Coordinates of C-alpha atoms in Angstrom, one line a residue:
Chain L
M87 CA 78.6 124.7 50.3
P88 CA 79.4 123.0 53.7
I89 CA 80.9 125.2 56.3
S90 CA 84.0 123.7 57.9
S91 CA 86.1 124.8 60.9
L92 CA 89.4 126.1 59.8
S93 CA 92.5 127.7 61.3
P94 CA 92.4 131.5 61.3
P95 CA 93.5 132.9 58.0
R96 CA 97.1 134.1 57.8
S97 CA 96.0 137.6 56.7
G98 CA 94.5 138.0 60.2
L99 CA 91.2 139.1 58.6
V100 CA 87.8 137.9 59.8
L101 CA 86.4 135.0 57.7
V102 CA 82.8 135.5 56.7
K103 CA 81.7 132.3 55.1
N104 CA 78.9 133.6 53.0
P105 CA 79.2 133.9 49.2
H106 CA 76.0 136.0 49.1
L107 CA 77.5 138.9 51.0
D108 CA 79.7 140.1 48.2
L109 CA 76.7 140.5 46.0
M110 CA 74.9 142.9 48.3
E111 CA 75.1 146.6 47.5
E112 CA 74.4 147.5 51.1
D113 CA 74.5 145.6 54.4
I114 CA 72.2 146.8 57.1
L115 CA 73.3 145.5 60.5
Y116 CA 69.8 145.9 61.7
H117 CA 70.1 145.1 65.4
L118 CA 73.2 147.3 65.8
D119 CA 71.7 150.2 63.9
L120 CA 74.8 150.4 61.7
G121 CA 75.2 149.8 57.9
T122 CA 77.8 149.9 55.1
K123 CA 76.1 152.8 53.3
T124 CA 75.2 154.9 56.4
H125 CA 78.4 154.5 58.3
N126 CA 82.1 154.4 57.4
L127 CA 82.8 151.1 59.2
P128 CA 86.6 151.0 58.3
A129 CA 87.1 154.5 59.8
M130 CA 85.0 153.7 62.8
F131 CA 86.3 150.3 63.6
G132 CA 89.3 149.4 61.5
D133 CA 91.8 149.7 64.4
I134 CA 89.8 147.5 66.8
K135 CA 92.0 144.6 68.2
F136 CA 89.9 143.4 71.2
V137 CA 86.2 142.8 71.4
C138 CA 84.6 142.1 74.8
V139 CA 81.1 140.9 75.0
G140 CA 78.8 140.3 78.0
G141 CA 75.1 140.0 78.7
S142 CA 74.3 143.3 80.6
P143 CA 74.4 146.7 78.8
N144 CA 75.3 148.5 82.1
R145 CA 78.2 146.1 82.8
M146 CA 79.5 146.6 79.3
R147 CA 79.4 150.4 79.7
A148 CA 81.2 150.1 83.0
F149 CA 83.8 147.9 81.3
A150 CA 84.4 150.5 78.6
Q151 CA 84.8 153.2 81.2
F152 CA 87.2 150.9 83.2
M153 CA 89.3 150.2 80.0
H154 CA 89.4 153.9 79.3
R155 CA 91.2 154.5 82.6
E156 CA 93.3 151.3 82.3
L157 CA 94.6 152.4 78.9
G158 CA 95.4 155.9 80.1
L159 CA 93.2 157.5 77.5
A160 CA 92.4 161.3 77.6
G161 CA 89.4 162.4 79.7
D162 CA 87.7 160.4 82.4
G163 CA 85.7 158.2 80.0
E164 CA 82.5 158.6 82.0
D165 CA 80.6 160.0 79.1
V166 CA 81.4 157.1 76.8
A167 CA 78.8 157.1 74.0
D168 CA 76.6 154.1 73.0
I169 CA 77.5 153.5 69.3
C170 CA 74.2 151.5 68.9
A171 CA 72.1 154.2 70.5
G172 CA 69.6 154.0 67.7
S173 CA 68.7 150.5 68.7
D174 CA 67.8 149.2 72.2
R175 CA 68.6 145.6 71.3
Y176 CA 72.4 145.9 72.1
A177 CA 74.7 148.6 73.6
M178 CA 78.2 149.2 72.1
Y179 CA 81.1 151.3 73.5
R180 CA 84.7 151.7 72.6
A181 CA 87.9 152.6 74.5
G182 CA 90.9 152.8 72.3
P183 CA 91.3 149.5 70.4
V184 CA 88.8 147.8 72.7
L185 CA 85.1 147.4 71.7
S186 CA 82.6 146.5 74.5
I187 CA 79.2 145.1 73.4
S188 CA 76.2 143.7 75.3
H189 CA 74.6 140.6 73.9
G190 CA 71.5 140.0 76.2
M191 CA 70.8 136.6 77.6
G192 CA 70.9 133.2 75.8
I193 CA 72.1 131.7 72.6
P194 CA 69.6 133.3 70.2
S195 CA 70.4 136.8 71.5
I196 CA 74.2 136.4 71.4
S197 CA 73.9 134.7 68.0
I198 CA 72.2 137.7 66.4
M199 CA 74.8 140.1 67.8
L200 CA 77.7 137.9 66.7
H201 CA 76.5 137.6 63.1
E202 CA 76.3 141.4 62.9
L203 CA 79.5 142.0 64.8
I204 CA 81.4 139.5 62.6
K205 CA 80.1 141.2 59.5
L206 CA 81.0 144.6 61.0
L207 CA 84.6 143.4 61.6
H208 CA 84.7 142.1 58.1
H209 CA 83.4 145.3 56.5
A210 CA 85.8 147.3 58.7
K211 CA 88.7 145.1 57.5
C212 CA 89.9 144.5 61.1
R213 CA 92.9 142.3 61.6
D214 CA 94.1 140.0 64.4
V215 CA 91.0 140.5 66.6
T216 CA 90.8 138.7 69.9
I217 CA 87.2 138.3 71.2
I218 CA 86.4 137.5 74.8
R219 CA 83.0 136.9 76.5
I220 CA 83.1 138.2 80.1
G221 CA 80.0 136.9 81.8
T222 CA 78.3 135.7 85.0
S223 CA 77.5 132.1 85.7
G224 CA 76.6 129.6 88.3
G225 CA 79.6 127.7 89.7
L226 CA 79.9 123.9 90.3
G227 CA 81.8 122.8 93.4
I228 CA 83.9 126.1 93.5
K229 CA 83.7 129.1 95.7
A230 CA 81.3 131.9 94.7
G231 CA 83.3 134.7 93.2
S232 CA 85.7 132.3 91.4
V233 CA 86.6 133.1 87.8
V234 CA 86.4 130.3 85.3
I235 CA 88.4 130.4 82.0
T236 CA 86.6 128.0 79.7
D237 CA 88.7 125.3 78.0
T238 CA 85.7 123.7 76.4
A239 CA 82.1 124.8 76.1
V240 CA 79.8 121.8 76.4
D241 CA 76.0 121.3 76.0
S242 CA 73.5 119.9 78.6
S243 CA 74.8 116.4 77.8
F244 CA 78.3 117.5 78.6
Q245 CA 79.3 117.2 74.9
P246 CA 81.6 119.8 73.1
R247 CA 79.1 120.6 70.4
F248 CA 76.6 123.2 69.3
E249 CA 73.5 122.2 67.3
Q250 CA 72.5 124.8 64.8
V251 CA 69.3 124.4 62.8
V252 CA 69.7 125.4 59.2
L253 CA 66.6 125.2 57.0
G254 CA 65.0 122.9 59.4
D255 CA 68.0 120.5 59.6
V256 CA 70.4 120.1 62.6
V257 CA 74.1 120.9 61.8
V258 CA 76.5 120.0 64.6
R259 CA 79.4 122.4 65.2
S260 CA 82.6 122.3 67.2
T261 CA 82.8 124.5 70.4
E262 CA 86.6 124.6 70.6
L263 CA 88.1 127.8 72.0
D264 CA 91.6 129.1 71.6
K265 CA 93.9 127.1 73.9
D266 CA 96.8 129.5 73.9
L267 CA 94.5 132.4 74.8
A268 CA 93.1 130.4 77.7
E269 CA 96.6 129.7 79.0
E270 CA 97.6 133.4 78.5
L271 CA 94.6 134.4 80.6
L272 CA 95.5 131.9 83.3
A273 CA 99.1 133.4 83.4
C274 CA 97.6 136.9 83.7
S275 CA 95.4 135.7 86.6
R276 CA 98.5 134.8 88.6
E277 CA 99.2 138.6 88.9
I278 CA 95.8 139.1 90.5
P279 CA 95.9 137.3 93.9
D280 CA 92.6 138.6 95.4
F281 CA 90.3 136.1 93.7
P282 CA 90.7 132.5 92.5
T283 CA 90.9 131.8 88.8
L284 CA 90.8 128.3 87.2
I285 CA 90.4 126.6 83.9
G286 CA 87.4 124.2 83.4
H287 CA 84.6 123.2 81.1
T288 CA 81.6 125.5 80.9
M289 CA 78.1 124.0 80.4
C290 CA 75.8 126.1 78.2
T291 CA 72.0 125.7 78.5
Y292 CA 68.9 127.1 76.9
D293 CA 67.3 128.3 80.1
F294 CA 68.1 129.3 83.6
Y295 CA 65.6 127.3 85.5
E296 CA 64.6 123.8 84.4
G297 CA 67.6 123.5 82.0
Q298 CA 70.1 124.2 84.8
G299 CA 68.3 122.0 87.3
R300 CA 66.9 124.8 89.5
L301 CA 64.3 124.0 92.0
D302 CA 63.0 127.6 92.2
G303 CA 61.3 128.2 88.8
A304 CA 57.6 128.5 88.0
L305 CA 57.8 124.8 86.9
C306 CA 59.9 122.1 88.5
S307 CA 59.1 118.4 88.0
F308 CA 62.2 116.9 89.7
S309 CA 63.5 116.3 93.2
S310 CA 66.4 117.9 94.9
E311 CA 68.2 114.5 94.8
K312 CA 67.7 114.2 91.0
K313 CA 69.0 117.8 90.6
L314 CA 72.1 117.1 92.6
E315 CA 72.8 113.8 90.8
Y316 CA 72.7 115.8 87.5
L317 CA 74.9 118.6 88.7
R318 CA 77.4 116.0 90.2
R319 CA 77.5 114.2 86.8
A320 CA 78.3 117.6 85.2
Y321 CA 81.1 118.2 87.8
D322 CA 82.5 114.7 87.1
A323 CA 82.5 115.5 83.4
G324 CA 84.7 118.5 84.2
V325 CA 82.1 121.2 84.2
R326 CA 83.0 124.1 86.6
N327 CA 80.4 126.6 85.7
I328 CA 77.0 127.0 83.8
E329 CA 75.9 129.8 81.6
M330 CA 73.8 130.4 78.5
E331 CA 75.9 131.5 75.6
S332 CA 79.3 129.8 75.4
T333 CA 78.6 127.0 72.9
A334 CA 77.1 129.3 70.3
F335 CA 79.9 131.9 70.9
A336 CA 82.6 129.3 70.5
A337 CA 81.1 127.8 67.4
L338 CA 80.5 131.1 65.6
C339 CA 83.8 132.7 66.5
G340 CA 85.7 129.5 65.7
L341 CA 84.1 129.2 62.2
C342 CA 85.0 132.8 61.4
G343 CA 88.6 132.5 62.5
L344 CA 88.4 134.7 65.6
K345 CA 90.6 133.8 68.5
A346 CA 88.0 133.5 71.3
A347 CA 87.8 133.0 75.1
V348 CA 85.1 132.8 77.7
V349 CA 85.8 134.2 81.2
C350 CA 82.9 134.1 83.6
V351 CA 82.7 134.8 87.3
T352 CA 80.5 132.5 89.4
L353 CA 77.8 134.2 91.5
L354 CA 77.0 131.1 93.6
D355 CA 77.9 127.4 94.0
R356 CA 75.0 125.5 92.4
L357 CA 75.8 122.5 94.6
E358 CA 74.7 124.6 97.5
G359 CA 71.7 126.4 96.2
D360 CA 69.7 128.0 93.3
Q361 CA 68.9 131.6 94.3
I362 CA 71.4 134.4 93.9
R363 CA 71.4 135.9 97.4
A364 CA 74.5 138.0 97.5
S365 CA 74.0 141.7 97.9
H366 CA 74.2 144.1 94.9
E367 CA 77.5 145.4 96.2
V368 CA 79.1 141.9 96.4
L369 CA 77.7 140.9 93.0
W370 CA 79.0 144.1 91.5
E371 CA 82.5 143.4 92.8
Y372 CA 82.3 139.8 91.5
Q373 CA 81.4 141.1 88.0
Q374 CA 84.5 143.3 88.0
R375 CA 86.8 140.2 88.3
P376 CA 86.6 139.0 84.7
Q377 CA 87.0 142.7 83.7
R378 CA 90.2 143.1 85.7
L379 CA 91.6 139.8 84.2
I380 CA 90.8 141.0 80.7
A381 CA 92.3 144.4 81.4
A382 CA 95.5 142.7 82.6
L383 CA 95.7 140.7 79.3
I384 CA 95.1 143.8 77.1
R385 CA 97.6 145.9 79.1
K386 CA 100.2 143.1 78.7
R387 CA 99.5 142.8 74.9
L388 CA 99.8 146.5 74.5
G389 CA 103.0 146.7 76.5
L390 CA 101.5 148.8 79.3
G391 CA 102.6 146.7 82.2
P392 CA 100.4 145.2 84.9
A393 CA 97.1 146.7 85.9
L394 CA 97.3 148.8 89.1
L395 CA 93.8 150.0 89.7
P396 CA 90.9 147.9 91.0
A397 CA 87.7 148.4 88.8
D398 CA 85.0 150.6 90.2
Chain D
M180 CA 56.1 114.5 89.1
P181 CA 55.3 114.9 85.4
I182 CA 54.0 118.3 84.4
S183 CA 50.9 118.1 82.3
S184 CA 48.9 120.7 80.3
L185 CA 45.6 121.5 82.1
S186 CA 42.7 123.8 81.7
P187 CA 43.1 127.0 83.7
P188 CA 42.0 126.5 87.3
R189 CA 38.5 127.7 88.2
S190 CA 39.9 130.0 90.9
G191 CA 41.5 132.1 88.1
L192 CA 44.8 132.0 90.0
V193 CA 48.1 131.3 88.2
L194 CA 49.3 127.7 88.5
V195 CA 52.9 127.3 89.5
K196 CA 53.7 123.7 89.2
N197 CA 56.6 123.5 91.6
P198 CA 56.2 121.8 95.0
H199 CA 59.5 123.3 96.2
L200 CA 58.3 126.9 96.0
D201 CA 56.1 126.5 99.1
L202 CA 59.1 125.4 101.1
M203 CA 61.1 128.6 100.4
E204 CA 61.1 131.3 103.0
E205 CA 61.9 134.0 100.4
D206 CA 61.8 134.0 96.6
I207 CA 64.2 136.4 94.9
L208 CA 63.1 137.1 91.4
Y209 CA 66.7 137.9 90.5
H210 CA 66.4 139.2 86.9
L211 CA 63.4 141.4 87.8
D212 CA 65.1 142.8 90.9
L213 CA 62.0 142.0 93.0
G214 CA 61.4 139.6 95.9
T215 CA 58.9 138.3 98.3
K216 CA 60.7 139.8 101.4
T217 CA 61.8 143.1 99.8
H218 CA 58.6 143.9 98.0
N219 CA 54.9 143.7 98.9
L220 CA 54.0 141.9 95.7
P221 CA 50.2 141.6 96.3
A222 CA 50.0 145.3 97.0
M223 CA 52.1 146.2 93.9
F224 CA 50.6 143.7 91.5
G225 CA 47.4 142.1 92.9
D226 CA 45.1 144.0 90.6
I227 CA 46.9 143.3 87.3
K228 CA 44.6 141.8 84.7
F229 CA 46.6 142.2 81.5
V230 CA 50.3 141.5 80.9
C231 CA 51.8 142.5 77.6
V232 CA 55.3 141.4 76.8
G233 CA 57.6 142.3 73.9
G234 CA 61.3 142.2 73.0
S235 CA 62.3 145.8 73.1
P236 CA 62.4 147.9 76.4
N237 CA 61.8 151.2 74.6
R238 CA 58.7 149.7 72.8
M239 CA 57.3 148.3 76.1
R240 CA 57.7 151.7 77.7
A241 CA 56.0 153.3 74.8
F242 CA 53.2 150.8 75.1
A243 CA 52.7 151.6 78.8
Q244 CA 52.5 155.3 78.0
F245 CA 50.0 154.6 75.2
M246 CA 47.9 152.5 77.5
H247 CA 48.0 155.2 80.1
R248 CA 46.3 157.6 77.6
E249 CA 44.0 154.9 76.3
L250 CA 42.7 154.1 79.8
G251 CA 42.2 157.8 80.6
L252 CA 44.5 157.6 83.6
A253 CA 45.5 160.8 85.5
G254 CA 48.6 162.6 84.2
D255 CA 50.2 162.3 80.8
G256 CA 52.0 159.0 81.6
E257 CA 55.2 160.2 80.1
D258 CA 57.2 159.7 83.3
V259 CA 56.1 156.1 83.8
A260 CA 58.7 154.4 86.1
D261 CA 60.7 151.2 85.3
I262 CA 59.6 148.8 88.1
C263 CA 62.8 146.7 87.4
A264 CA 65.1 149.7 87.4
G265 CA 67.6 147.9 89.7
S266 CA 68.2 145.3 86.9
D267 CA 69.1 146.0 83.2
R268 CA 68.0 142.6 82.1
Y269 CA 64.3 143.5 81.6
A270 CA 62.2 146.7 81.9
M271 CA 58.7 146.7 83.5
Y272 CA 56.0 149.4 83.5
R273 CA 52.4 149.5 84.5
A274 CA 49.3 151.5 83.4
G275 CA 46.3 150.7 85.5
P276 CA 45.6 147.0 85.4
V277 CA 48.1 146.6 82.5
L278 CA 51.7 145.4 83.0
S279 CA 54.1 145.9 80.2
I280 CA 57.4 144.0 80.3
S281 CA 60.3 143.6 77.9
H282 CA 61.8 140.1 77.4
G283 CA 64.8 140.6 75.1
M284 CA 65.4 138.3 72.1
G285 CA 65.0 134.6 71.8
I286 CA 63.6 131.7 73.8
P287 CA 66.1 131.6 76.6
S288 CA 65.6 135.3 77.3
I289 CA 61.8 135.2 77.3
S290 CA 61.9 132.0 79.3
I291 CA 63.8 133.5 82.3
M292 CA 61.4 136.5 82.3
L293 CA 58.3 134.2 82.2
H294 CA 59.4 132.0 85.0
E295 CA 59.9 135.1 87.2
L296 CA 56.8 136.8 86.0
I297 CA 54.6 133.7 86.6
K298 CA 56.0 133.5 90.1
L299 CA 55.3 137.2 90.6
L300 CA 51.7 136.8 89.5
H301 CA 51.4 133.8 91.9
H302 CA 52.9 135.6 94.9
A303 CA 50.7 138.6 94.1
K304 CA 47.6 136.3 94.0
C305 CA 46.5 137.8 90.7
R306 CA 43.4 136.3 89.2
D307 CA 42.1 135.9 85.6
V308 CA 45.2 137.3 83.9
T309 CA 45.4 137.6 80.1
I310 CA 48.9 137.6 78.7
I311 CA 49.8 138.8 75.2
R312 CA 53.1 138.9 73.4
I313 CA 53.2 141.9 71.1
G314 CA 56.2 141.5 68.8
T315 CA 57.9 142.0 65.5
S316 CA 58.4 139.3 63.0
G317 CA 59.2 138.4 59.4
G318 CA 56.2 137.8 57.3
L319 CA 55.6 134.9 54.8
G320 CA 53.7 135.8 51.6
I321 CA 51.9 138.7 53.3
K322 CA 52.3 142.5 53.0
A323 CA 54.9 144.1 55.3
G324 CA 53.0 145.8 58.1
S325 CA 50.4 143.1 58.4
V326 CA 49.5 141.9 61.9
V327 CA 49.5 138.2 62.5
I328 CA 47.5 136.7 65.4
T329 CA 49.0 133.3 66.1
D330 CA 46.7 130.3 66.2
T331 CA 49.5 127.8 66.6
A332 CA 53.2 128.3 67.4
V333 CA 55.3 125.8 65.5
D334 CA 59.0 124.9 65.5
S335 CA 61.5 124.9 62.6
S336 CA 60.0 121.6 61.4
F337 CA 56.5 123.2 61.4
Q338 CA 55.4 121.1 64.4
P339 CA 53.3 122.5 67.3
R340 CA 55.8 121.6 70.0
F341 CA 58.4 123.0 72.3
E342 CA 61.4 120.9 73.3
Q343 CA 62.5 121.8 76.8
V344 CA 65.7 120.2 78.2
V345 CA 65.2 119.1 81.9
L346 CA 68.3 117.6 83.6
G347 CA 69.8 116.8 80.2
D348 CA 66.7 115.1 78.8
V349 CA 64.3 116.5 76.2
V350 CA 60.7 117.0 77.3
V351 CA 58.2 117.8 74.5
R352 CA 55.5 120.4 75.4
S353 CA 52.3 121.6 73.6
T354 CA 52.4 125.1 72.1
E355 CA 48.6 125.6 72.1
L356 CA 47.3 129.2 72.5
D357 CA 43.9 130.3 73.7
K358 CA 41.6 130.0 70.7
D359 CA 38.8 132.2 72.1
L360 CA 41.3 135.0 72.8
A361 CA 42.7 134.8 69.2
E362 CA 39.1 135.1 67.8
E363 CA 38.3 138.0 70.2
L364 CA 41.5 139.8 68.9
L365 CA 40.5 139.1 65.3
A366 CA 37.0 140.6 66.1
C367 CA 38.7 143.7 67.6
S368 CA 40.9 144.1 64.5
R369 CA 37.8 144.6 62.3
E370 CA 37.4 148.0 64.1
I371 CA 40.8 149.1 62.9
P372 CA 40.6 149.3 59.1
D373 CA 44.0 150.9 58.5
F374 CA 46.1 147.8 58.5
P375 CA 45.5 144.1 57.6
T376 CA 45.2 141.6 60.4
L377 CA 45.0 137.8 60.0
I378 CA 45.2 134.6 61.9
G379 CA 48.0 132.1 61.0
H380 CA 50.7 129.8 62.3
T381 CA 53.9 131.4 63.7
M382 CA 57.2 129.7 63.3
C383 CA 59.6 130.1 66.2
T384 CA 63.4 129.7 65.6
Y385 CA 66.5 129.7 67.7
D386 CA 68.2 132.4 65.6
F387 CA 67.6 135.2 63.1
Y388 CA 70.0 134.3 60.4
E389 CA 70.7 130.6 59.5
G390 CA 67.7 129.4 61.4
Q391 CA 65.3 131.6 59.4
G392 CA 67.0 130.9 56.1
R393 CA 68.6 134.3 55.7
L394 CA 71.2 134.8 53.1
D395 CA 72.8 137.8 54.8
G396 CA 74.4 136.4 58.0
A397 CA 78.1 136.0 58.7
L398 CA 77.6 132.4 57.7
C399 CA 75.4 131.0 55.0
S400 CA 75.9 127.5 53.5
F401 CA 72.8 127.4 51.3
S402 CA 71.5 128.8 48.0
S403 CA 68.8 131.3 47.4
E404 CA 66.7 128.5 45.8
K405 CA 67.1 126.2 48.9
K406 CA 66.1 129.1 51.1
L407 CA 62.9 129.8 49.1
E408 CA 62.0 126.1 49.0
Y409 CA 62.2 126.0 52.8
L410 CA 60.1 129.2 53.3
R411 CA 57.5 128.0 50.7
R412 CA 57.2 124.7 52.6
A413 CA 56.6 126.8 55.8
Y414 CA 54.0 128.8 54.0
D415 CA 52.3 125.6 52.7
A416 CA 52.2 124.3 56.3
G417 CA 50.3 127.4 57.3
V418 CA 53.1 129.6 58.6
R419 CA 52.5 133.3 58.0
N420 CA 55.2 134.8 60.2
I421 CA 58.5 133.9 61.8
E422 CA 59.9 135.1 65.2
M423 CA 61.9 133.8 68.1
E424 CA 59.8 133.4 71.2
S425 CA 56.3 132.1 70.5
T426 CA 56.8 128.3 71.2
A427 CA 58.3 128.8 74.6
F428 CA 55.8 131.5 75.5
A429 CA 52.9 129.3 74.5
A430 CA 54.2 126.3 76.3
L431 CA 55.0 128.1 79.6
C432 CA 51.8 130.1 79.7
G433 CA 49.7 127.1 78.8
L434 CA 51.2 124.9 81.6
C435 CA 50.6 127.7 84.1
G436 CA 47.0 128.3 83.2
L437 CA 47.4 131.7 81.7
K438 CA 45.2 132.6 78.7
A439 CA 47.8 133.6 76.2
A440 CA 48.0 135.2 72.7
V441 CA 50.8 136.2 70.3
V442 CA 50.3 139.2 68.1
C443 CA 53.2 140.3 65.9
V444 CA 53.5 142.8 63.1
T445 CA 55.6 141.7 60.1
L446 CA 58.5 144.1 59.1
L447 CA 59.1 142.6 55.7
D448 CA 58.0 139.7 53.5
R449 CA 60.7 137.0 53.7
L450 CA 59.7 135.6 50.3
E451 CA 61.0 139.0 48.9
G452 CA 64.1 139.6 51.0
D453 CA 66.1 139.2 54.2
Q454 CA 67.2 142.7 55.2
I455 CA 64.9 145.1 57.1
R456 CA 65.1 148.2 54.8
A457 CA 62.1 150.2 55.9
S458 CA 62.9 153.6 57.6
H459 CA 62.8 154.1 61.3
E460 CA 59.6 156.0 61.0
V461 CA 57.8 153.3 59.0
L462 CA 59.1 150.6 61.4
W463 CA 57.9 152.6 64.4
E464 CA 54.4 152.9 62.9
Y465 CA 54.4 149.2 62.2
Q466 CA 55.3 148.4 65.8
Q467 CA 52.3 150.5 67.0
R468 CA 49.9 148.2 65.2
P469 CA 49.8 145.3 67.6
Q470 CA 49.7 147.9 70.5
R471 CA 46.6 149.5 69.0
L472 CA 44.9 146.1 68.6
I473 CA 45.7 145.1 72.2
A474 CA 44.5 148.5 73.4
A475 CA 41.2 147.9 71.6
L476 CA 40.8 144.5 73.3
I477 CA 41.6 145.9 76.8
R478 CA 39.2 148.9 76.3
K479 CA 36.5 146.5 75.2
R480 CA 37.1 144.2 78.2
L481 CA 37.0 147.2 80.5
G482 CA 33.9 148.6 78.9
L483 CA 35.6 151.8 77.7
G484 CA 34.4 151.6 74.1
P485 CA 36.5 151.5 70.9
A486 CA 39.9 153.2 70.9
L487 CA 39.9 156.6 69.3
L488 CA 43.6 157.7 69.3
P489 CA 46.3 156.4 67.1
A490 CA 49.4 155.4 69.1
D491 CA 52.4 157.8 69.0

């Protein structure tokens, strides 16, 4: 039963590629604290059209509150409830047709969340779902605060692939993202002149320090010159930012027929340093930039016109 | 500048193996929201002797509260403060000489925390620190609720190694843990007769579903027979439980001269199933078992006699 990458199904439904699921009487989505017998998933989630995921639970709550206002929903949205409150592994909020979920840091953490989210969308019979990761990243040769829309997620050898271990063997998967969605996002960015947005490759690593060539970890065995040589090779290969989830995100969403994008703000230029030195206030404003871009896309898709409010 | 595995230094200090650190005027421990200029790290942490780490922030808060009572500290310990409250990436609490920190799920997430924790212990000039991961895991051929003390952390090919990518190249590291500490923990377990504790290998994977041979993820390309064949091979290689952090934890702590142990409770027997079906109450009691074992060790080390109270 090999798993191949396919075009999204015409039904618009999410593709779970697991013949065993149909044989299960109950499916407990353990890390989300949800399940098919304990929750009415179609009633709770059947109308979801946009799923936004990001590392930090606080940021994803702020995004749900922001979307609540952007969509003109009743109430001020400040008391948005954590749907996964019974688990402290992830946080999940909704605002109208938008689901906002935290995924923690790194490929293993996002991978657990995505397996359970994809099953949730399947059980809820959601259709035509767009999924976007809104994250933070280190930039390469671009100004801090720039927003990068990923065209291709690449690994630490700058290759567009994700290596998944299955029963001890390595399976190589494509990390293609939806090209039309990336272009649509770029078009939306032209309506937001107060920060630069660009399309580029995103490099995904398994850690923040040695894996990203930082000189400031507890361990460092290389020189500043070797670091810069590696980062310049990444730049020459088209990499414009570095984070820790995009290859697994692209591979899993692609295999399950979800139209997916990755939009990350850069917190610093890694060609200039390693430590994140900007103030909390500056970093908080940076983190709102991908949120504002995604809000513009969602408002456009829903026919609500351009966004007017800055996030807060 | 190759990094080699060494015995702990006689000074008892933590070994950071990074010549660049001495040249930095300030070290911002970004994900912990601490820093050498903003915080007096020796005053805050210089007397720490035990560091306990685990995935869930709620569980690590509960552990700090439990240790507060076990150490007979003043007050009820219920209002223990999150030292990393300015960041939602990790949570950190202290009870006397015990630091309790969450690390999220998976190798990348624990790796970021450990780099910053090890630098923190270095900046604070801590001596003779023992570090223990207290986690949850899937068991192999043992009763749910059993506690496994890891003798060797192995990868998905059952090898005692951790592959770290440095500037795009793979570096292989040892995953040895402290044998004396494992034996000391086993001796402590004999004083706690109400759950089984054993020593065994722990397999560390990069995800929870396909990487651990689960049949219940969004993707599954293998049969139940192939899954069981893989898990039985793991059992025959000495693996008694499966989790997602131990190889990186063992490698990083070993290189930095920290005496380290991994103690995980098993939430189910993977030879019998994939889904975690126990009630919240049962799971909560299971999660207290490694905490009770570690409390017994710490009380013994501090000359406080055997633990009397069950955790709550």
